[in-house]
Amino acid sequence: MAGNWKMYKTPQDTARFFIDFRPLIANVNHCEIVIFPPAIDIPEAVASAANSGIAIGGQNIYWAAEGAFTGEISAQMIRAAGAAWVLVGHSERRHHVAHEADGDVLKKTQAALSAGLTPVICVGEKLEEHKAGKANDVLVRQFAGGIAGLTEEQFARIVIAYEPVWAIGTGQVATPDIASNAHKLIRSEAEKRFGDTAAQQLRILYGGSVKPDNIQGLMREPEIDGTLVGGASLDPESFAEIVKAA
Ligand code: PEP
C-alpha cells in the first residue's frame, strides 16, 4: 500500500505525519507500506519511519548517476538518502510537468534497478482515450515501450501501478471491474513477454481517487495487489484506514 504525497508537505510536516501515523498502523503486518514524499523530505521521512517497517521512496529520478543535469536527482542519490523505492512515469510527469515518454520510463526504471531501488512504474490512459475505448491500446503501448525492454531478472524486481489519468485527483475512482480488467490486460502482456510465472508474481497496484470509502471494493478483486494513493495518503488517519483495509 503506497502513498504518493505529490508536491505537498515540508520536512516539518513530514515529521508530524509520522508521529501521528505510526501508532495507527503499529499492528499492521499484512502488507508492505511505502510513502513517496517530495525529495526534500526523504531524509526526514527515513528518520521518522525508522524501525516502523514503513519504506520510503522518491517520486522521480533522472537516469544518469551524476553529471551536468541541473535540477535532477539520481537513483544513487535518493538511495544514499535512505529511499528504497521510486515512482517512475507518474501521469503528472508524463502529461503535465515533464512530458516523459515511454523510452524515458524504461531508462529511469533501469537506472532505479541498477541503484538497488524498487521502481513502481505507472501506466494508464487519459480521459479521451478512455472515452474512445482505447485504454487497452494505451496500456499495450506503454508496456511495450516502457517495460518490455527490461531483462527477465529486471522485470522480477518491478511493481506496476495502473493509474487511469481520468481517476487521478478527480474523485472519480475506477470501478473494481474496470481496474481488474486493466490489471488482467497488463498481466497478459507480462505473460507474453516474460512468461507465466513472472506474470503471476508481478504485483499490480491500482491508483486513482482511492479513499477509505472505496478501498474495500477494490481490494476484494484478486487482480488488485495493492493501491497507490495520492490525496488520501496526506492525512494519517485516512491513509491508515486504507492500509488496514488491504
Ligand atoms: C496518485 O497521485 O498517484 C494518485 C492516484 O492520486 P489520487 O489518489 O489523489 O487520485
PDB file of C-alpha atoms and ligand atoms in Angstrom:
ATOM      1  CA  MET A   1       0.000   0.000   0.000  1.00  0.00           C
ATOM      2  CA  ALA A   2       1.690   3.123  -1.235  1.00  0.00           C
ATOM      3  CA  GLY A   3       1.172   6.830  -0.631  1.00  0.00           C
ATOM      4  CA  ASN A   4       2.254   9.458  -3.155  1.00  0.00           C
ATOM      5  CA  TRP A   5       2.430  12.853  -1.476  1.00  0.00           C
ATOM      6  CA  LYS A   6       2.985  14.712  -4.784  1.00  0.00           C
ATOM      7  CA  MET A   7       4.250  18.277  -4.061  1.00  0.00           C
ATOM      8  CA  TYR A   8       2.837  18.510  -0.538  1.00  0.00           C
ATOM      9  CA  LYS A   9       4.456  18.732   2.924  1.00  0.00           C
ATOM     10  CA  THR A  10       7.644  20.292   4.272  1.00  0.00           C
ATOM     11  CA  PRO A  11      10.200  18.335   6.356  1.00  0.00           C
ATOM     12  CA  GLN A  12       8.398  19.622   9.474  1.00  0.00           C
ATOM     13  CA  ASP A  13       5.024  18.401   8.143  1.00  0.00           C
ATOM     14  CA  THR A  14       6.681  15.062   7.364  1.00  0.00           C
ATOM     15  CA  ALA A  15       7.894  14.600  10.934  1.00  0.00           C
ATOM     16  CA  ARG A  16       4.385  15.428  12.224  1.00  0.00           C
ATOM     17  CA  PHE A  17       2.776  12.943   9.826  1.00  0.00           C
ATOM     18  CA  PHE A  18       4.892  10.051  11.105  1.00  0.00           C
ATOM     19  CA  ILE A  19       4.260  10.928  14.760  1.00  0.00           C
ATOM     20  CA  ASP A  20       0.532  10.621  14.042  1.00  0.00           C
ATOM     21  CA  PHE A  21       0.653   7.763  11.506  1.00  0.00           C
ATOM     22  CA  ARG A  22       2.954   5.264  13.213  1.00  0.00           C
ATOM     23  CA  PRO A  23       0.677   4.395  16.159  1.00  0.00           C
ATOM     24  CA  LEU A  24      -2.275   3.961  13.776  1.00  0.00           C
ATOM     25  CA  ILE A  25      -0.548   1.190  11.819  1.00  0.00           C
ATOM     26  CA  ALA A  26       1.537  -0.284  14.639  1.00  0.00           C
ATOM     27  CA  ASN A  27      -0.240  -3.647  14.391  1.00  0.00           C
ATOM     28  CA  VAL A  28      -0.298  -3.871  10.609  1.00  0.00           C
ATOM     29  CA  ASN A  29       1.795  -6.729   9.286  1.00  0.00           C
ATOM     30  CA  HIS A  30      -0.309  -7.995   6.383  1.00  0.00           C
ATOM     31  CA  CYS A  31       1.151  -5.682   3.743  1.00  0.00           C
ATOM     32  CA  GLU A  32       4.119  -3.513   2.835  1.00  0.00           C
ATOM     33  CA  ILE A  33       3.693   0.252   3.319  1.00  0.00           C
ATOM     34  CA  VAL A  34       5.640   2.724   1.196  1.00  0.00           C
ATOM     35  CA  ILE A  35       5.443   6.524   1.287  1.00  0.00           C
ATOM     36  CA  PHE A  36       6.726   8.689  -1.560  1.00  0.00           C
ATOM     37  CA  PRO A  37       7.331  12.207  -0.184  1.00  0.00           C
ATOM     38  CA  PRO A  38       8.889  15.107  -2.124  1.00  0.00           C
ATOM     39  CA  ALA A  39      12.660  14.589  -2.473  1.00  0.00           C
ATOM     40  CA  ILE A  40      13.464  17.319   0.056  1.00  0.00           C
ATOM     41  CA  ASP A  41      11.538  15.341   2.704  1.00  0.00           C
ATOM     42  CA  ILE A  42      13.221  11.961   2.124  1.00  0.00           C
ATOM     43  CA  PRO A  43      15.862  12.257   4.895  1.00  0.00           C
ATOM     44  CA  GLU A  44      13.227  13.344   7.444  1.00  0.00           C
ATOM     45  CA  ALA A  45      10.843  10.595   6.306  1.00  0.00           C
ATOM     46  CA  VAL A  46      13.578   7.944   6.554  1.00  0.00           C
ATOM     47  CA  ALA A  47      14.494   9.086  10.068  1.00  0.00           C
ATOM     48  CA  SER A  48      10.870   9.382  11.172  1.00  0.00           C
ATOM     49  CA  ALA A  49       9.980   5.939   9.793  1.00  0.00           C
ATOM     50  CA  ALA A  50      12.977   4.157  11.360  1.00  0.00           C
ATOM     51  CA  ASN A  51      12.105   0.732  12.836  1.00  0.00           C
ATOM     52  CA  SER A  52       8.463   1.033  11.755  1.00  0.00           C
ATOM     53  CA  GLY A  53       8.634  -1.205   8.675  1.00  0.00           C
ATOM     54  CA  ILE A  54       7.427   1.725   6.555  1.00  0.00           C
ATOM     55  CA  ALA A  55       9.611   2.152   3.466  1.00  0.00           C
ATOM     56  CA  ILE A  56      10.334   5.469   1.766  1.00  0.00           C
ATOM     57  CA  GLY A  57      10.583   6.191  -1.948  1.00  0.00           C
ATOM     58  CA  GLY A  58      11.311   9.042  -4.338  1.00  0.00           C
ATOM     59  CA  GLN A  59       8.734  10.404  -6.785  1.00  0.00           C
ATOM     60  CA  ASN A  60      11.170  10.677  -9.693  1.00  0.00           C
ATOM     61  CA  ILE A  61      14.801  10.198 -10.692  1.00  0.00           C
ATOM     62  CA  TYR A  62      16.976  11.058 -13.665  1.00  0.00           C
ATOM     63  CA  TRP A  63      18.663   8.119 -15.421  1.00  0.00           C
ATOM     64  CA  ALA A  64      22.287   9.301 -15.166  1.00  0.00           C
ATOM     65  CA  ALA A  65      24.152   8.656 -11.908  1.00  0.00           C
ATOM     66  CA  GLU A  66      25.572  12.193 -11.836  1.00  0.00           C
ATOM     67  CA  GLY A  67      26.515  14.992 -14.209  1.00  0.00           C
ATOM     68  CA  ALA A  68      25.546  18.372 -15.576  1.00  0.00           C
ATOM     69  CA  PHE A  69      21.759  17.914 -15.219  1.00  0.00           C
ATOM     70  CA  THR A  70      20.625  20.946 -13.227  1.00  0.00           C
ATOM     71  CA  GLY A  71      17.596  20.294 -11.065  1.00  0.00           C
ATOM     72  CA  GLU A  72      17.697  16.497 -11.413  1.00  0.00           C
ATOM     73  CA  ILE A  73      18.350  13.830  -8.755  1.00  0.00           C
ATOM     74  CA  SER A  74      19.795  10.378  -9.430  1.00  0.00           C
ATOM     75  CA  ALA A  75      18.738   6.963  -8.203  1.00  0.00           C
ATOM     76  CA  GLN A  76      22.044   6.641  -6.360  1.00  0.00           C
ATOM     77  CA  MET A  77      21.391   9.931  -4.541  1.00  0.00           C
ATOM     78  CA  ILE A  78      17.963   9.013  -3.219  1.00  0.00           C
ATOM     79  CA  ARG A  79      19.252   5.532  -2.344  1.00  0.00           C
ATOM     80  CA  ALA A  80      22.061   7.142  -0.332  1.00  0.00           C
ATOM     81  CA  ALA A  81      19.431   9.267   1.452  1.00  0.00           C
ATOM     82  CA  GLY A  82      17.673   6.074   2.558  1.00  0.00           C
ATOM     83  CA  ALA A  83      14.981   5.632  -0.098  1.00  0.00           C
ATOM     84  CA  ALA A  84      14.313   2.055  -1.226  1.00  0.00           C
ATOM     85  CA  TRP A  85      11.618   2.691  -3.851  1.00  0.00           C
ATOM     86  CA  VAL A  86      10.869   5.167  -6.627  1.00  0.00           C
ATOM     87  CA  LEU A  87       7.866   6.099  -8.768  1.00  0.00           C
ATOM     88  CA  VAL A  88       8.568   6.090 -12.498  1.00  0.00           C
ATOM     89  CA  GLY A  89       6.349   7.543 -15.212  1.00  0.00           C
ATOM     90  CA  HIS A  90       3.650   9.003 -12.976  1.00  0.00           C
ATOM     91  CA  SER A  91       0.989  10.535 -15.245  1.00  0.00           C
ATOM     92  CA  GLU A  92       1.563  14.012 -13.802  1.00  0.00           C
ATOM     93  CA  ARG A  93       5.143  13.738 -15.083  1.00  0.00           C
ATOM     94  CA  ARG A  94       4.152  12.116 -18.396  1.00  0.00           C
ATOM     95  CA  HIS A  95       1.423  14.633 -19.215  1.00  0.00           C
ATOM     96  CA  HIS A  96       1.930  17.815 -17.161  1.00  0.00           C
ATOM     97  CA  VAL A  97       5.338  18.619 -15.733  1.00  0.00           C
ATOM     98  CA  ALA A  98       7.950  16.791 -17.806  1.00  0.00           C
ATOM     99  CA  HIS A  99       6.444  15.153 -20.950  1.00  0.00           C
ATOM    100  CA  GLU A 100       8.097  11.878 -20.063  1.00  0.00           C
ATOM    101  CA  ALA A 101       7.890   9.339 -22.872  1.00  0.00           C
ATOM    102  CA  ASP A 102       7.884   5.549 -22.661  1.00  0.00           C
ATOM    103  CA  GLY A 103      11.595   5.472 -23.569  1.00  0.00           C
ATOM    104  CA  ASP A 104      12.373   7.770 -20.622  1.00  0.00           C
ATOM    105  CA  VAL A 105      10.369   5.470 -18.367  1.00  0.00           C
ATOM    106  CA  LEU A 106      12.475   2.492 -19.472  1.00  0.00           C
ATOM    107  CA  LYS A 107      15.768   4.351 -18.872  1.00  0.00           C
ATOM    108  CA  LYS A 108      14.646   5.557 -15.438  1.00  0.00           C
ATOM    109  CA  THR A 109      13.491   2.060 -14.491  1.00  0.00           C
ATOM    110  CA  GLN A 110      16.852   0.578 -15.497  1.00  0.00           C
ATOM    111  CA  ALA A 111      18.662   3.286 -13.523  1.00  0.00           C
ATOM    112  CA  ALA A 112      16.495   2.625 -10.456  1.00  0.00           C
ATOM    113  CA  LEU A 113      17.157  -1.116 -10.617  1.00  0.00           C
ATOM    114  CA  SER A 114      20.916  -0.602 -11.048  1.00  0.00           C
ATOM    115  CA  ALA A 115      20.930   1.510  -7.881  1.00  0.00           C
ATOM    116  CA  GLY A 116      19.005  -1.155  -5.939  1.00  0.00           C
ATOM    117  CA  LEU A 117      15.678   0.714  -5.823  1.00  0.00           C
ATOM    118  CA  THR A 118      12.299  -0.922  -6.434  1.00  0.00           C
ATOM    119  CA  PRO A 119      10.562   1.034  -9.202  1.00  0.00           C
ATOM    120  CA  VAL A 120       6.790   1.422  -9.306  1.00  0.00           C
ATOM    121  CA  ILE A 121       6.073   2.031 -12.986  1.00  0.00           C
ATOM    122  CA  CYS A 122       2.865   3.968 -13.558  1.00  0.00           C
ATOM    123  CA  VAL A 123       0.734   3.344 -16.644  1.00  0.00           C
ATOM    124  CA  GLY A 124      -2.774   4.418 -17.578  1.00  0.00           C
ATOM    125  CA  GLU A 125      -4.960   6.027 -20.208  1.00  0.00           C
ATOM    126  CA  LYS A 126      -6.177   9.639 -20.433  1.00  0.00           C
ATOM    127  CA  LEU A 127      -9.867  10.568 -20.323  1.00  0.00           C
ATOM    128  CA  GLU A 128     -10.208  10.972 -24.095  1.00  0.00           C
ATOM    129  CA  GLU A 129      -8.513   7.598 -24.642  1.00  0.00           C
ATOM    130  CA  HIS A 130     -10.829   6.028 -22.069  1.00  0.00           C
ATOM    131  CA  LYS A 131     -13.906   7.524 -23.756  1.00  0.00           C
ATOM    132  CA  ALA A 132     -12.713   6.400 -27.190  1.00  0.00           C
ATOM    133  CA  GLY A 133     -12.349   2.801 -25.966  1.00  0.00           C
ATOM    134  CA  LYS A 134      -8.562   2.994 -26.438  1.00  0.00           C
ATOM    135  CA  ALA A 135      -7.489   2.133 -22.867  1.00  0.00           C
ATOM    136  CA  ASN A 136      -6.136  -1.288 -23.804  1.00  0.00           C
ATOM    137  CA  ASP A 137      -4.167   0.104 -26.761  1.00  0.00           C
ATOM    138  CA  VAL A 138      -2.536   2.671 -24.460  1.00  0.00           C
ATOM    139  CA  LEU A 139      -1.600   0.052 -21.873  1.00  0.00           C
ATOM    140  CA  VAL A 140      -0.156  -2.251 -24.546  1.00  0.00           C
ATOM    141  CA  ARG A 141       1.859   0.661 -25.980  1.00  0.00           C
ATOM    142  CA  GLN A 142       3.141   1.798 -22.568  1.00  0.00           C
ATOM    143  CA  PHE A 143       4.090  -1.779 -21.685  1.00  0.00           C
ATOM    144  CA  ALA A 144       5.891  -2.298 -25.000  1.00  0.00           C
ATOM    145  CA  GLY A 145       7.814   0.998 -24.823  1.00  0.00           C
ATOM    146  CA  GLY A 146       8.488   1.299 -21.100  1.00  0.00           C
ATOM    147  CA  ILE A 147       8.630  -2.212 -19.680  1.00  0.00           C
ATOM    148  CA  ALA A 148       9.154  -4.908 -22.339  1.00  0.00           C
ATOM    149  CA  GLY A 149      12.776  -3.781 -22.815  1.00  0.00           C
ATOM    150  CA  LEU A 150      13.725  -4.997 -19.327  1.00  0.00           C
ATOM    151  CA  THR A 151      15.520  -8.302 -18.845  1.00  0.00           C
ATOM    152  CA  GLU A 152      13.676 -11.120 -17.042  1.00  0.00           C
ATOM    153  CA  GLU A 153      15.827 -10.542 -13.979  1.00  0.00           C
ATOM    154  CA  GLN A 154      14.956  -6.818 -14.001  1.00  0.00           C
ATOM    155  CA  PHE A 155      11.252  -7.487 -14.584  1.00  0.00           C
ATOM    156  CA  ALA A 156      11.110  -9.678 -11.467  1.00  0.00           C
ATOM    157  CA  ARG A 157      12.046  -6.608  -9.378  1.00  0.00           C
ATOM    158  CA  ILE A 158       9.446  -4.090 -10.553  1.00  0.00           C
ATOM    159  CA  VAL A 159       5.937  -3.199  -9.438  1.00  0.00           C
ATOM    160  CA  ILE A 160       3.388  -1.732 -11.883  1.00  0.00           C
ATOM    161  CA  ALA A 161       0.670   0.757 -10.929  1.00  0.00           C
ATOM    162  CA  TYR A 162      -2.393   1.035 -13.165  1.00  0.00           C
ATOM    163  CA  GLU A 163      -3.465   4.658 -12.777  1.00  0.00           C
ATOM    164  CA  PRO A 164      -6.137   5.784 -15.232  1.00  0.00           C
ATOM    165  CA  VAL A 165      -5.460   9.506 -15.664  1.00  0.00           C
ATOM    166  CA  TRP A 166      -9.191  10.327 -15.530  1.00  0.00           C
ATOM    167  CA  ALA A 167      -9.318   8.904 -11.998  1.00  0.00           C
ATOM    168  CA  ILE A 168      -6.291  10.713 -10.542  1.00  0.00           C
ATOM    169  CA  GLY A 169      -7.243  13.548  -8.229  1.00  0.00           C
ATOM    170  CA  THR A 170     -10.740  13.718  -9.731  1.00  0.00           C
ATOM    171  CA  GLY A 171     -12.716  11.828  -7.105  1.00  0.00           C
ATOM    172  CA  GLN A 172     -13.870   9.523  -9.911  1.00  0.00           C
ATOM    173  CA  VAL A 173     -12.471   6.150  -8.882  1.00  0.00           C
ATOM    174  CA  ALA A 174     -12.399   3.335 -11.470  1.00  0.00           C
ATOM    175  CA  THR A 175     -14.939   0.624 -10.720  1.00  0.00           C
ATOM    176  CA  PRO A 176     -13.367  -2.568  -9.351  1.00  0.00           C
ATOM    177  CA  ASP A 177     -14.351  -4.173 -12.649  1.00  0.00           C
ATOM    178  CA  ILE A 178     -12.581  -1.609 -14.846  1.00  0.00           C
ATOM    179  CA  ALA A 179      -9.460  -1.768 -12.668  1.00  0.00           C
ATOM    180  CA  SER A 180      -9.479  -5.555 -12.593  1.00  0.00           C
ATOM    181  CA  ASN A 181      -9.811  -5.839 -16.380  1.00  0.00           C
ATOM    182  CA  ALA A 182      -6.934  -3.399 -16.908  1.00  0.00           C
ATOM    183  CA  HIS A 183      -4.775  -5.391 -14.492  1.00  0.00           C
ATOM    184  CA  LYS A 184      -5.604  -8.592 -16.404  1.00  0.00           C
ATOM    185  CA  LEU A 185      -4.554  -6.949 -19.655  1.00  0.00           C
ATOM    186  CA  ILE A 186      -1.240  -5.814 -18.129  1.00  0.00           C
ATOM    187  CA  ARG A 187      -0.656  -9.287 -16.703  1.00  0.00           C
ATOM    188  CA  SER A 188      -1.323 -10.883 -20.073  1.00  0.00           C
ATOM    189  CA  GLU A 189       1.218  -8.539 -21.723  1.00  0.00           C
ATOM    190  CA  ALA A 190       3.662  -9.550 -18.980  1.00  0.00           C
ATOM    191  CA  GLU A 191       2.968 -13.212 -19.650  1.00  0.00           C
ATOM    192  CA  LYS A 192       3.588 -12.852 -23.404  1.00  0.00           C
ATOM    193  CA  ARG A 193       6.948 -11.169 -22.858  1.00  0.00           C
ATOM    194  CA  PHE A 194       8.245 -12.658 -19.585  1.00  0.00           C
ATOM    195  CA  GLY A 195       6.327 -15.938 -19.132  1.00  0.00           C
ATOM    196  CA  ASP A 196       3.592 -17.260 -16.890  1.00  0.00           C
ATOM    197  CA  THR A 197       5.485 -17.409 -13.576  1.00  0.00           C
ATOM    198  CA  ALA A 198       6.866 -13.883 -13.882  1.00  0.00           C
ATOM    199  CA  ALA A 199       3.398 -12.580 -14.782  1.00  0.00           C
ATOM    200  CA  GLN A 200       1.764 -14.307 -11.819  1.00  0.00           C
ATOM    201  CA  GLN A 201       4.400 -12.950  -9.440  1.00  0.00           C
ATOM    202  CA  LEU A 202       4.083  -9.377 -10.741  1.00  0.00           C
ATOM    203  CA  ARG A 203       2.413  -7.013  -8.261  1.00  0.00           C
ATOM    204  CA  ILE A 204      -0.012  -4.560  -9.840  1.00  0.00           C
ATOM    205  CA  LEU A 205      -1.350  -1.638  -7.790  1.00  0.00           C
ATOM    206  CA  TYR A 206      -4.434   0.395  -8.641  1.00  0.00           C
ATOM    207  CA  GLY A 207      -4.260   4.182  -8.262  1.00  0.00           C
ATOM    208  CA  GLY A 208      -6.811   6.942  -8.818  1.00  0.00           C
ATOM    209  CA  SER A 209      -9.035   8.530  -6.145  1.00  0.00           C
ATOM    210  CA  VAL A 210      -8.624   5.675  -3.667  1.00  0.00           C
ATOM    211  CA  LYS A 211     -10.332   6.664  -0.399  1.00  0.00           C
ATOM    212  CA  PRO A 212     -11.324   4.895   2.821  1.00  0.00           C
ATOM    213  CA  ASP A 213     -14.874   4.507   1.472  1.00  0.00           C
ATOM    214  CA  ASN A 214     -13.928   2.742  -1.782  1.00  0.00           C
ATOM    215  CA  ILE A 215     -10.862   0.711  -0.777  1.00  0.00           C
ATOM    216  CA  GLN A 216     -12.761  -2.396   0.251  1.00  0.00           C
ATOM    217  CA  GLY A 217     -14.474  -2.911  -3.104  1.00  0.00           C
ATOM    218  CA  LEU A 218     -11.143  -2.539  -4.891  1.00  0.00           C
ATOM    219  CA  MET A 219      -9.177  -4.859  -2.605  1.00  0.00           C
ATOM    220  CA  ARG A 220     -11.820  -7.576  -2.984  1.00  0.00           C
ATOM    221  CA  GLU A 221     -10.613  -8.033  -6.567  1.00  0.00           C
ATOM    222  CA  PRO A 222      -7.978 -10.793  -6.687  1.00  0.00           C
ATOM    223  CA  GLU A 223      -6.260  -8.945  -9.557  1.00  0.00           C
ATOM    224  CA  ILE A 224      -5.597  -5.859  -7.400  1.00  0.00           C
ATOM    225  CA  ASP A 225      -2.487  -6.423  -5.280  1.00  0.00           C
ATOM    226  CA  GLY A 226      -2.465  -3.041  -3.559  1.00  0.00           C
ATOM    227  CA  THR A 227      -3.082   0.641  -4.181  1.00  0.00           C
ATOM    228  CA  LEU A 228      -1.131   3.812  -4.934  1.00  0.00           C
ATOM    229  CA  VAL A 229      -2.881   6.612  -3.058  1.00  0.00           C
ATOM    230  CA  GLY A 230      -2.396  10.330  -3.676  1.00  0.00           C
ATOM    231  CA  GLY A 231      -4.612  12.837  -1.857  1.00  0.00           C
ATOM    232  CA  ALA A 232      -5.868  10.416   0.795  1.00  0.00           C
ATOM    233  CA  SER A 233      -2.304   9.498   1.827  1.00  0.00           C
ATOM    234  CA  LEU A 234      -1.637  13.035   3.097  1.00  0.00           C
ATOM    235  CA  ASP A 235      -3.833  12.530   6.118  1.00  0.00           C
ATOM    236  CA  PRO A 236      -2.521   9.947   8.635  1.00  0.00           C
ATOM    237  CA  GLU A 237      -5.989   8.723   9.586  1.00  0.00           C
ATOM    238  CA  SER A 238      -7.349   8.232   6.090  1.00  0.00           C
ATOM    239  CA  PHE A 239      -4.148   6.543   4.865  1.00  0.00           C
ATOM    240  CA  ALA A 240      -4.132   4.278   7.924  1.00  0.00           C
ATOM    241  CA  GLU A 241      -7.737   3.266   7.196  1.00  0.00           C
ATOM    242  CA  ILE A 242      -6.795   2.446   3.606  1.00  0.00           C
ATOM    243  CA  VAL A 243      -3.755   0.428   4.701  1.00  0.00           C
ATOM    244  CA  LYS A 244      -5.789  -1.542   7.212  1.00  0.00           C
ATOM    245  CA  ALA A 245      -8.375  -2.433   4.557  1.00  0.00           C
ATOM    246  CA  ALA A 246      -5.753  -4.016   2.292  1.00  0.00           C
TER     247      ALA A 246
HETATM  248  C1  PEP B   1      -1.554   9.485  -7.430  1.00  0.00           C
HETATM  249  O1  PEP B   1      -1.024  10.565  -7.151  1.00  0.00           O
HETATM  250  O2  PEP B   1      -0.873   8.564  -7.883  1.00  0.00           O
HETATM  251  C2  PEP B   1      -2.998   9.333  -7.225  1.00  0.00           C
HETATM  252  C3  PEP B   1      -3.545   8.187  -7.517  1.00  0.00           C
HETATM  253  O3  PEP B   1      -3.671  10.432  -6.722  1.00  0.00           O
HETATM  254  P1  PEP B   1      -5.159  10.449  -6.089  1.00  0.00           P
HETATM  255  O4  PEP B   1      -5.252   9.277  -5.128  1.00  0.00           O
HETATM  256  O5  PEP B   1      -5.246  11.764  -5.396  1.00  0.00           O
HETATM  257  O6  PEP B   1      -6.134  10.294  -7.214  1.00  0.00           O
END
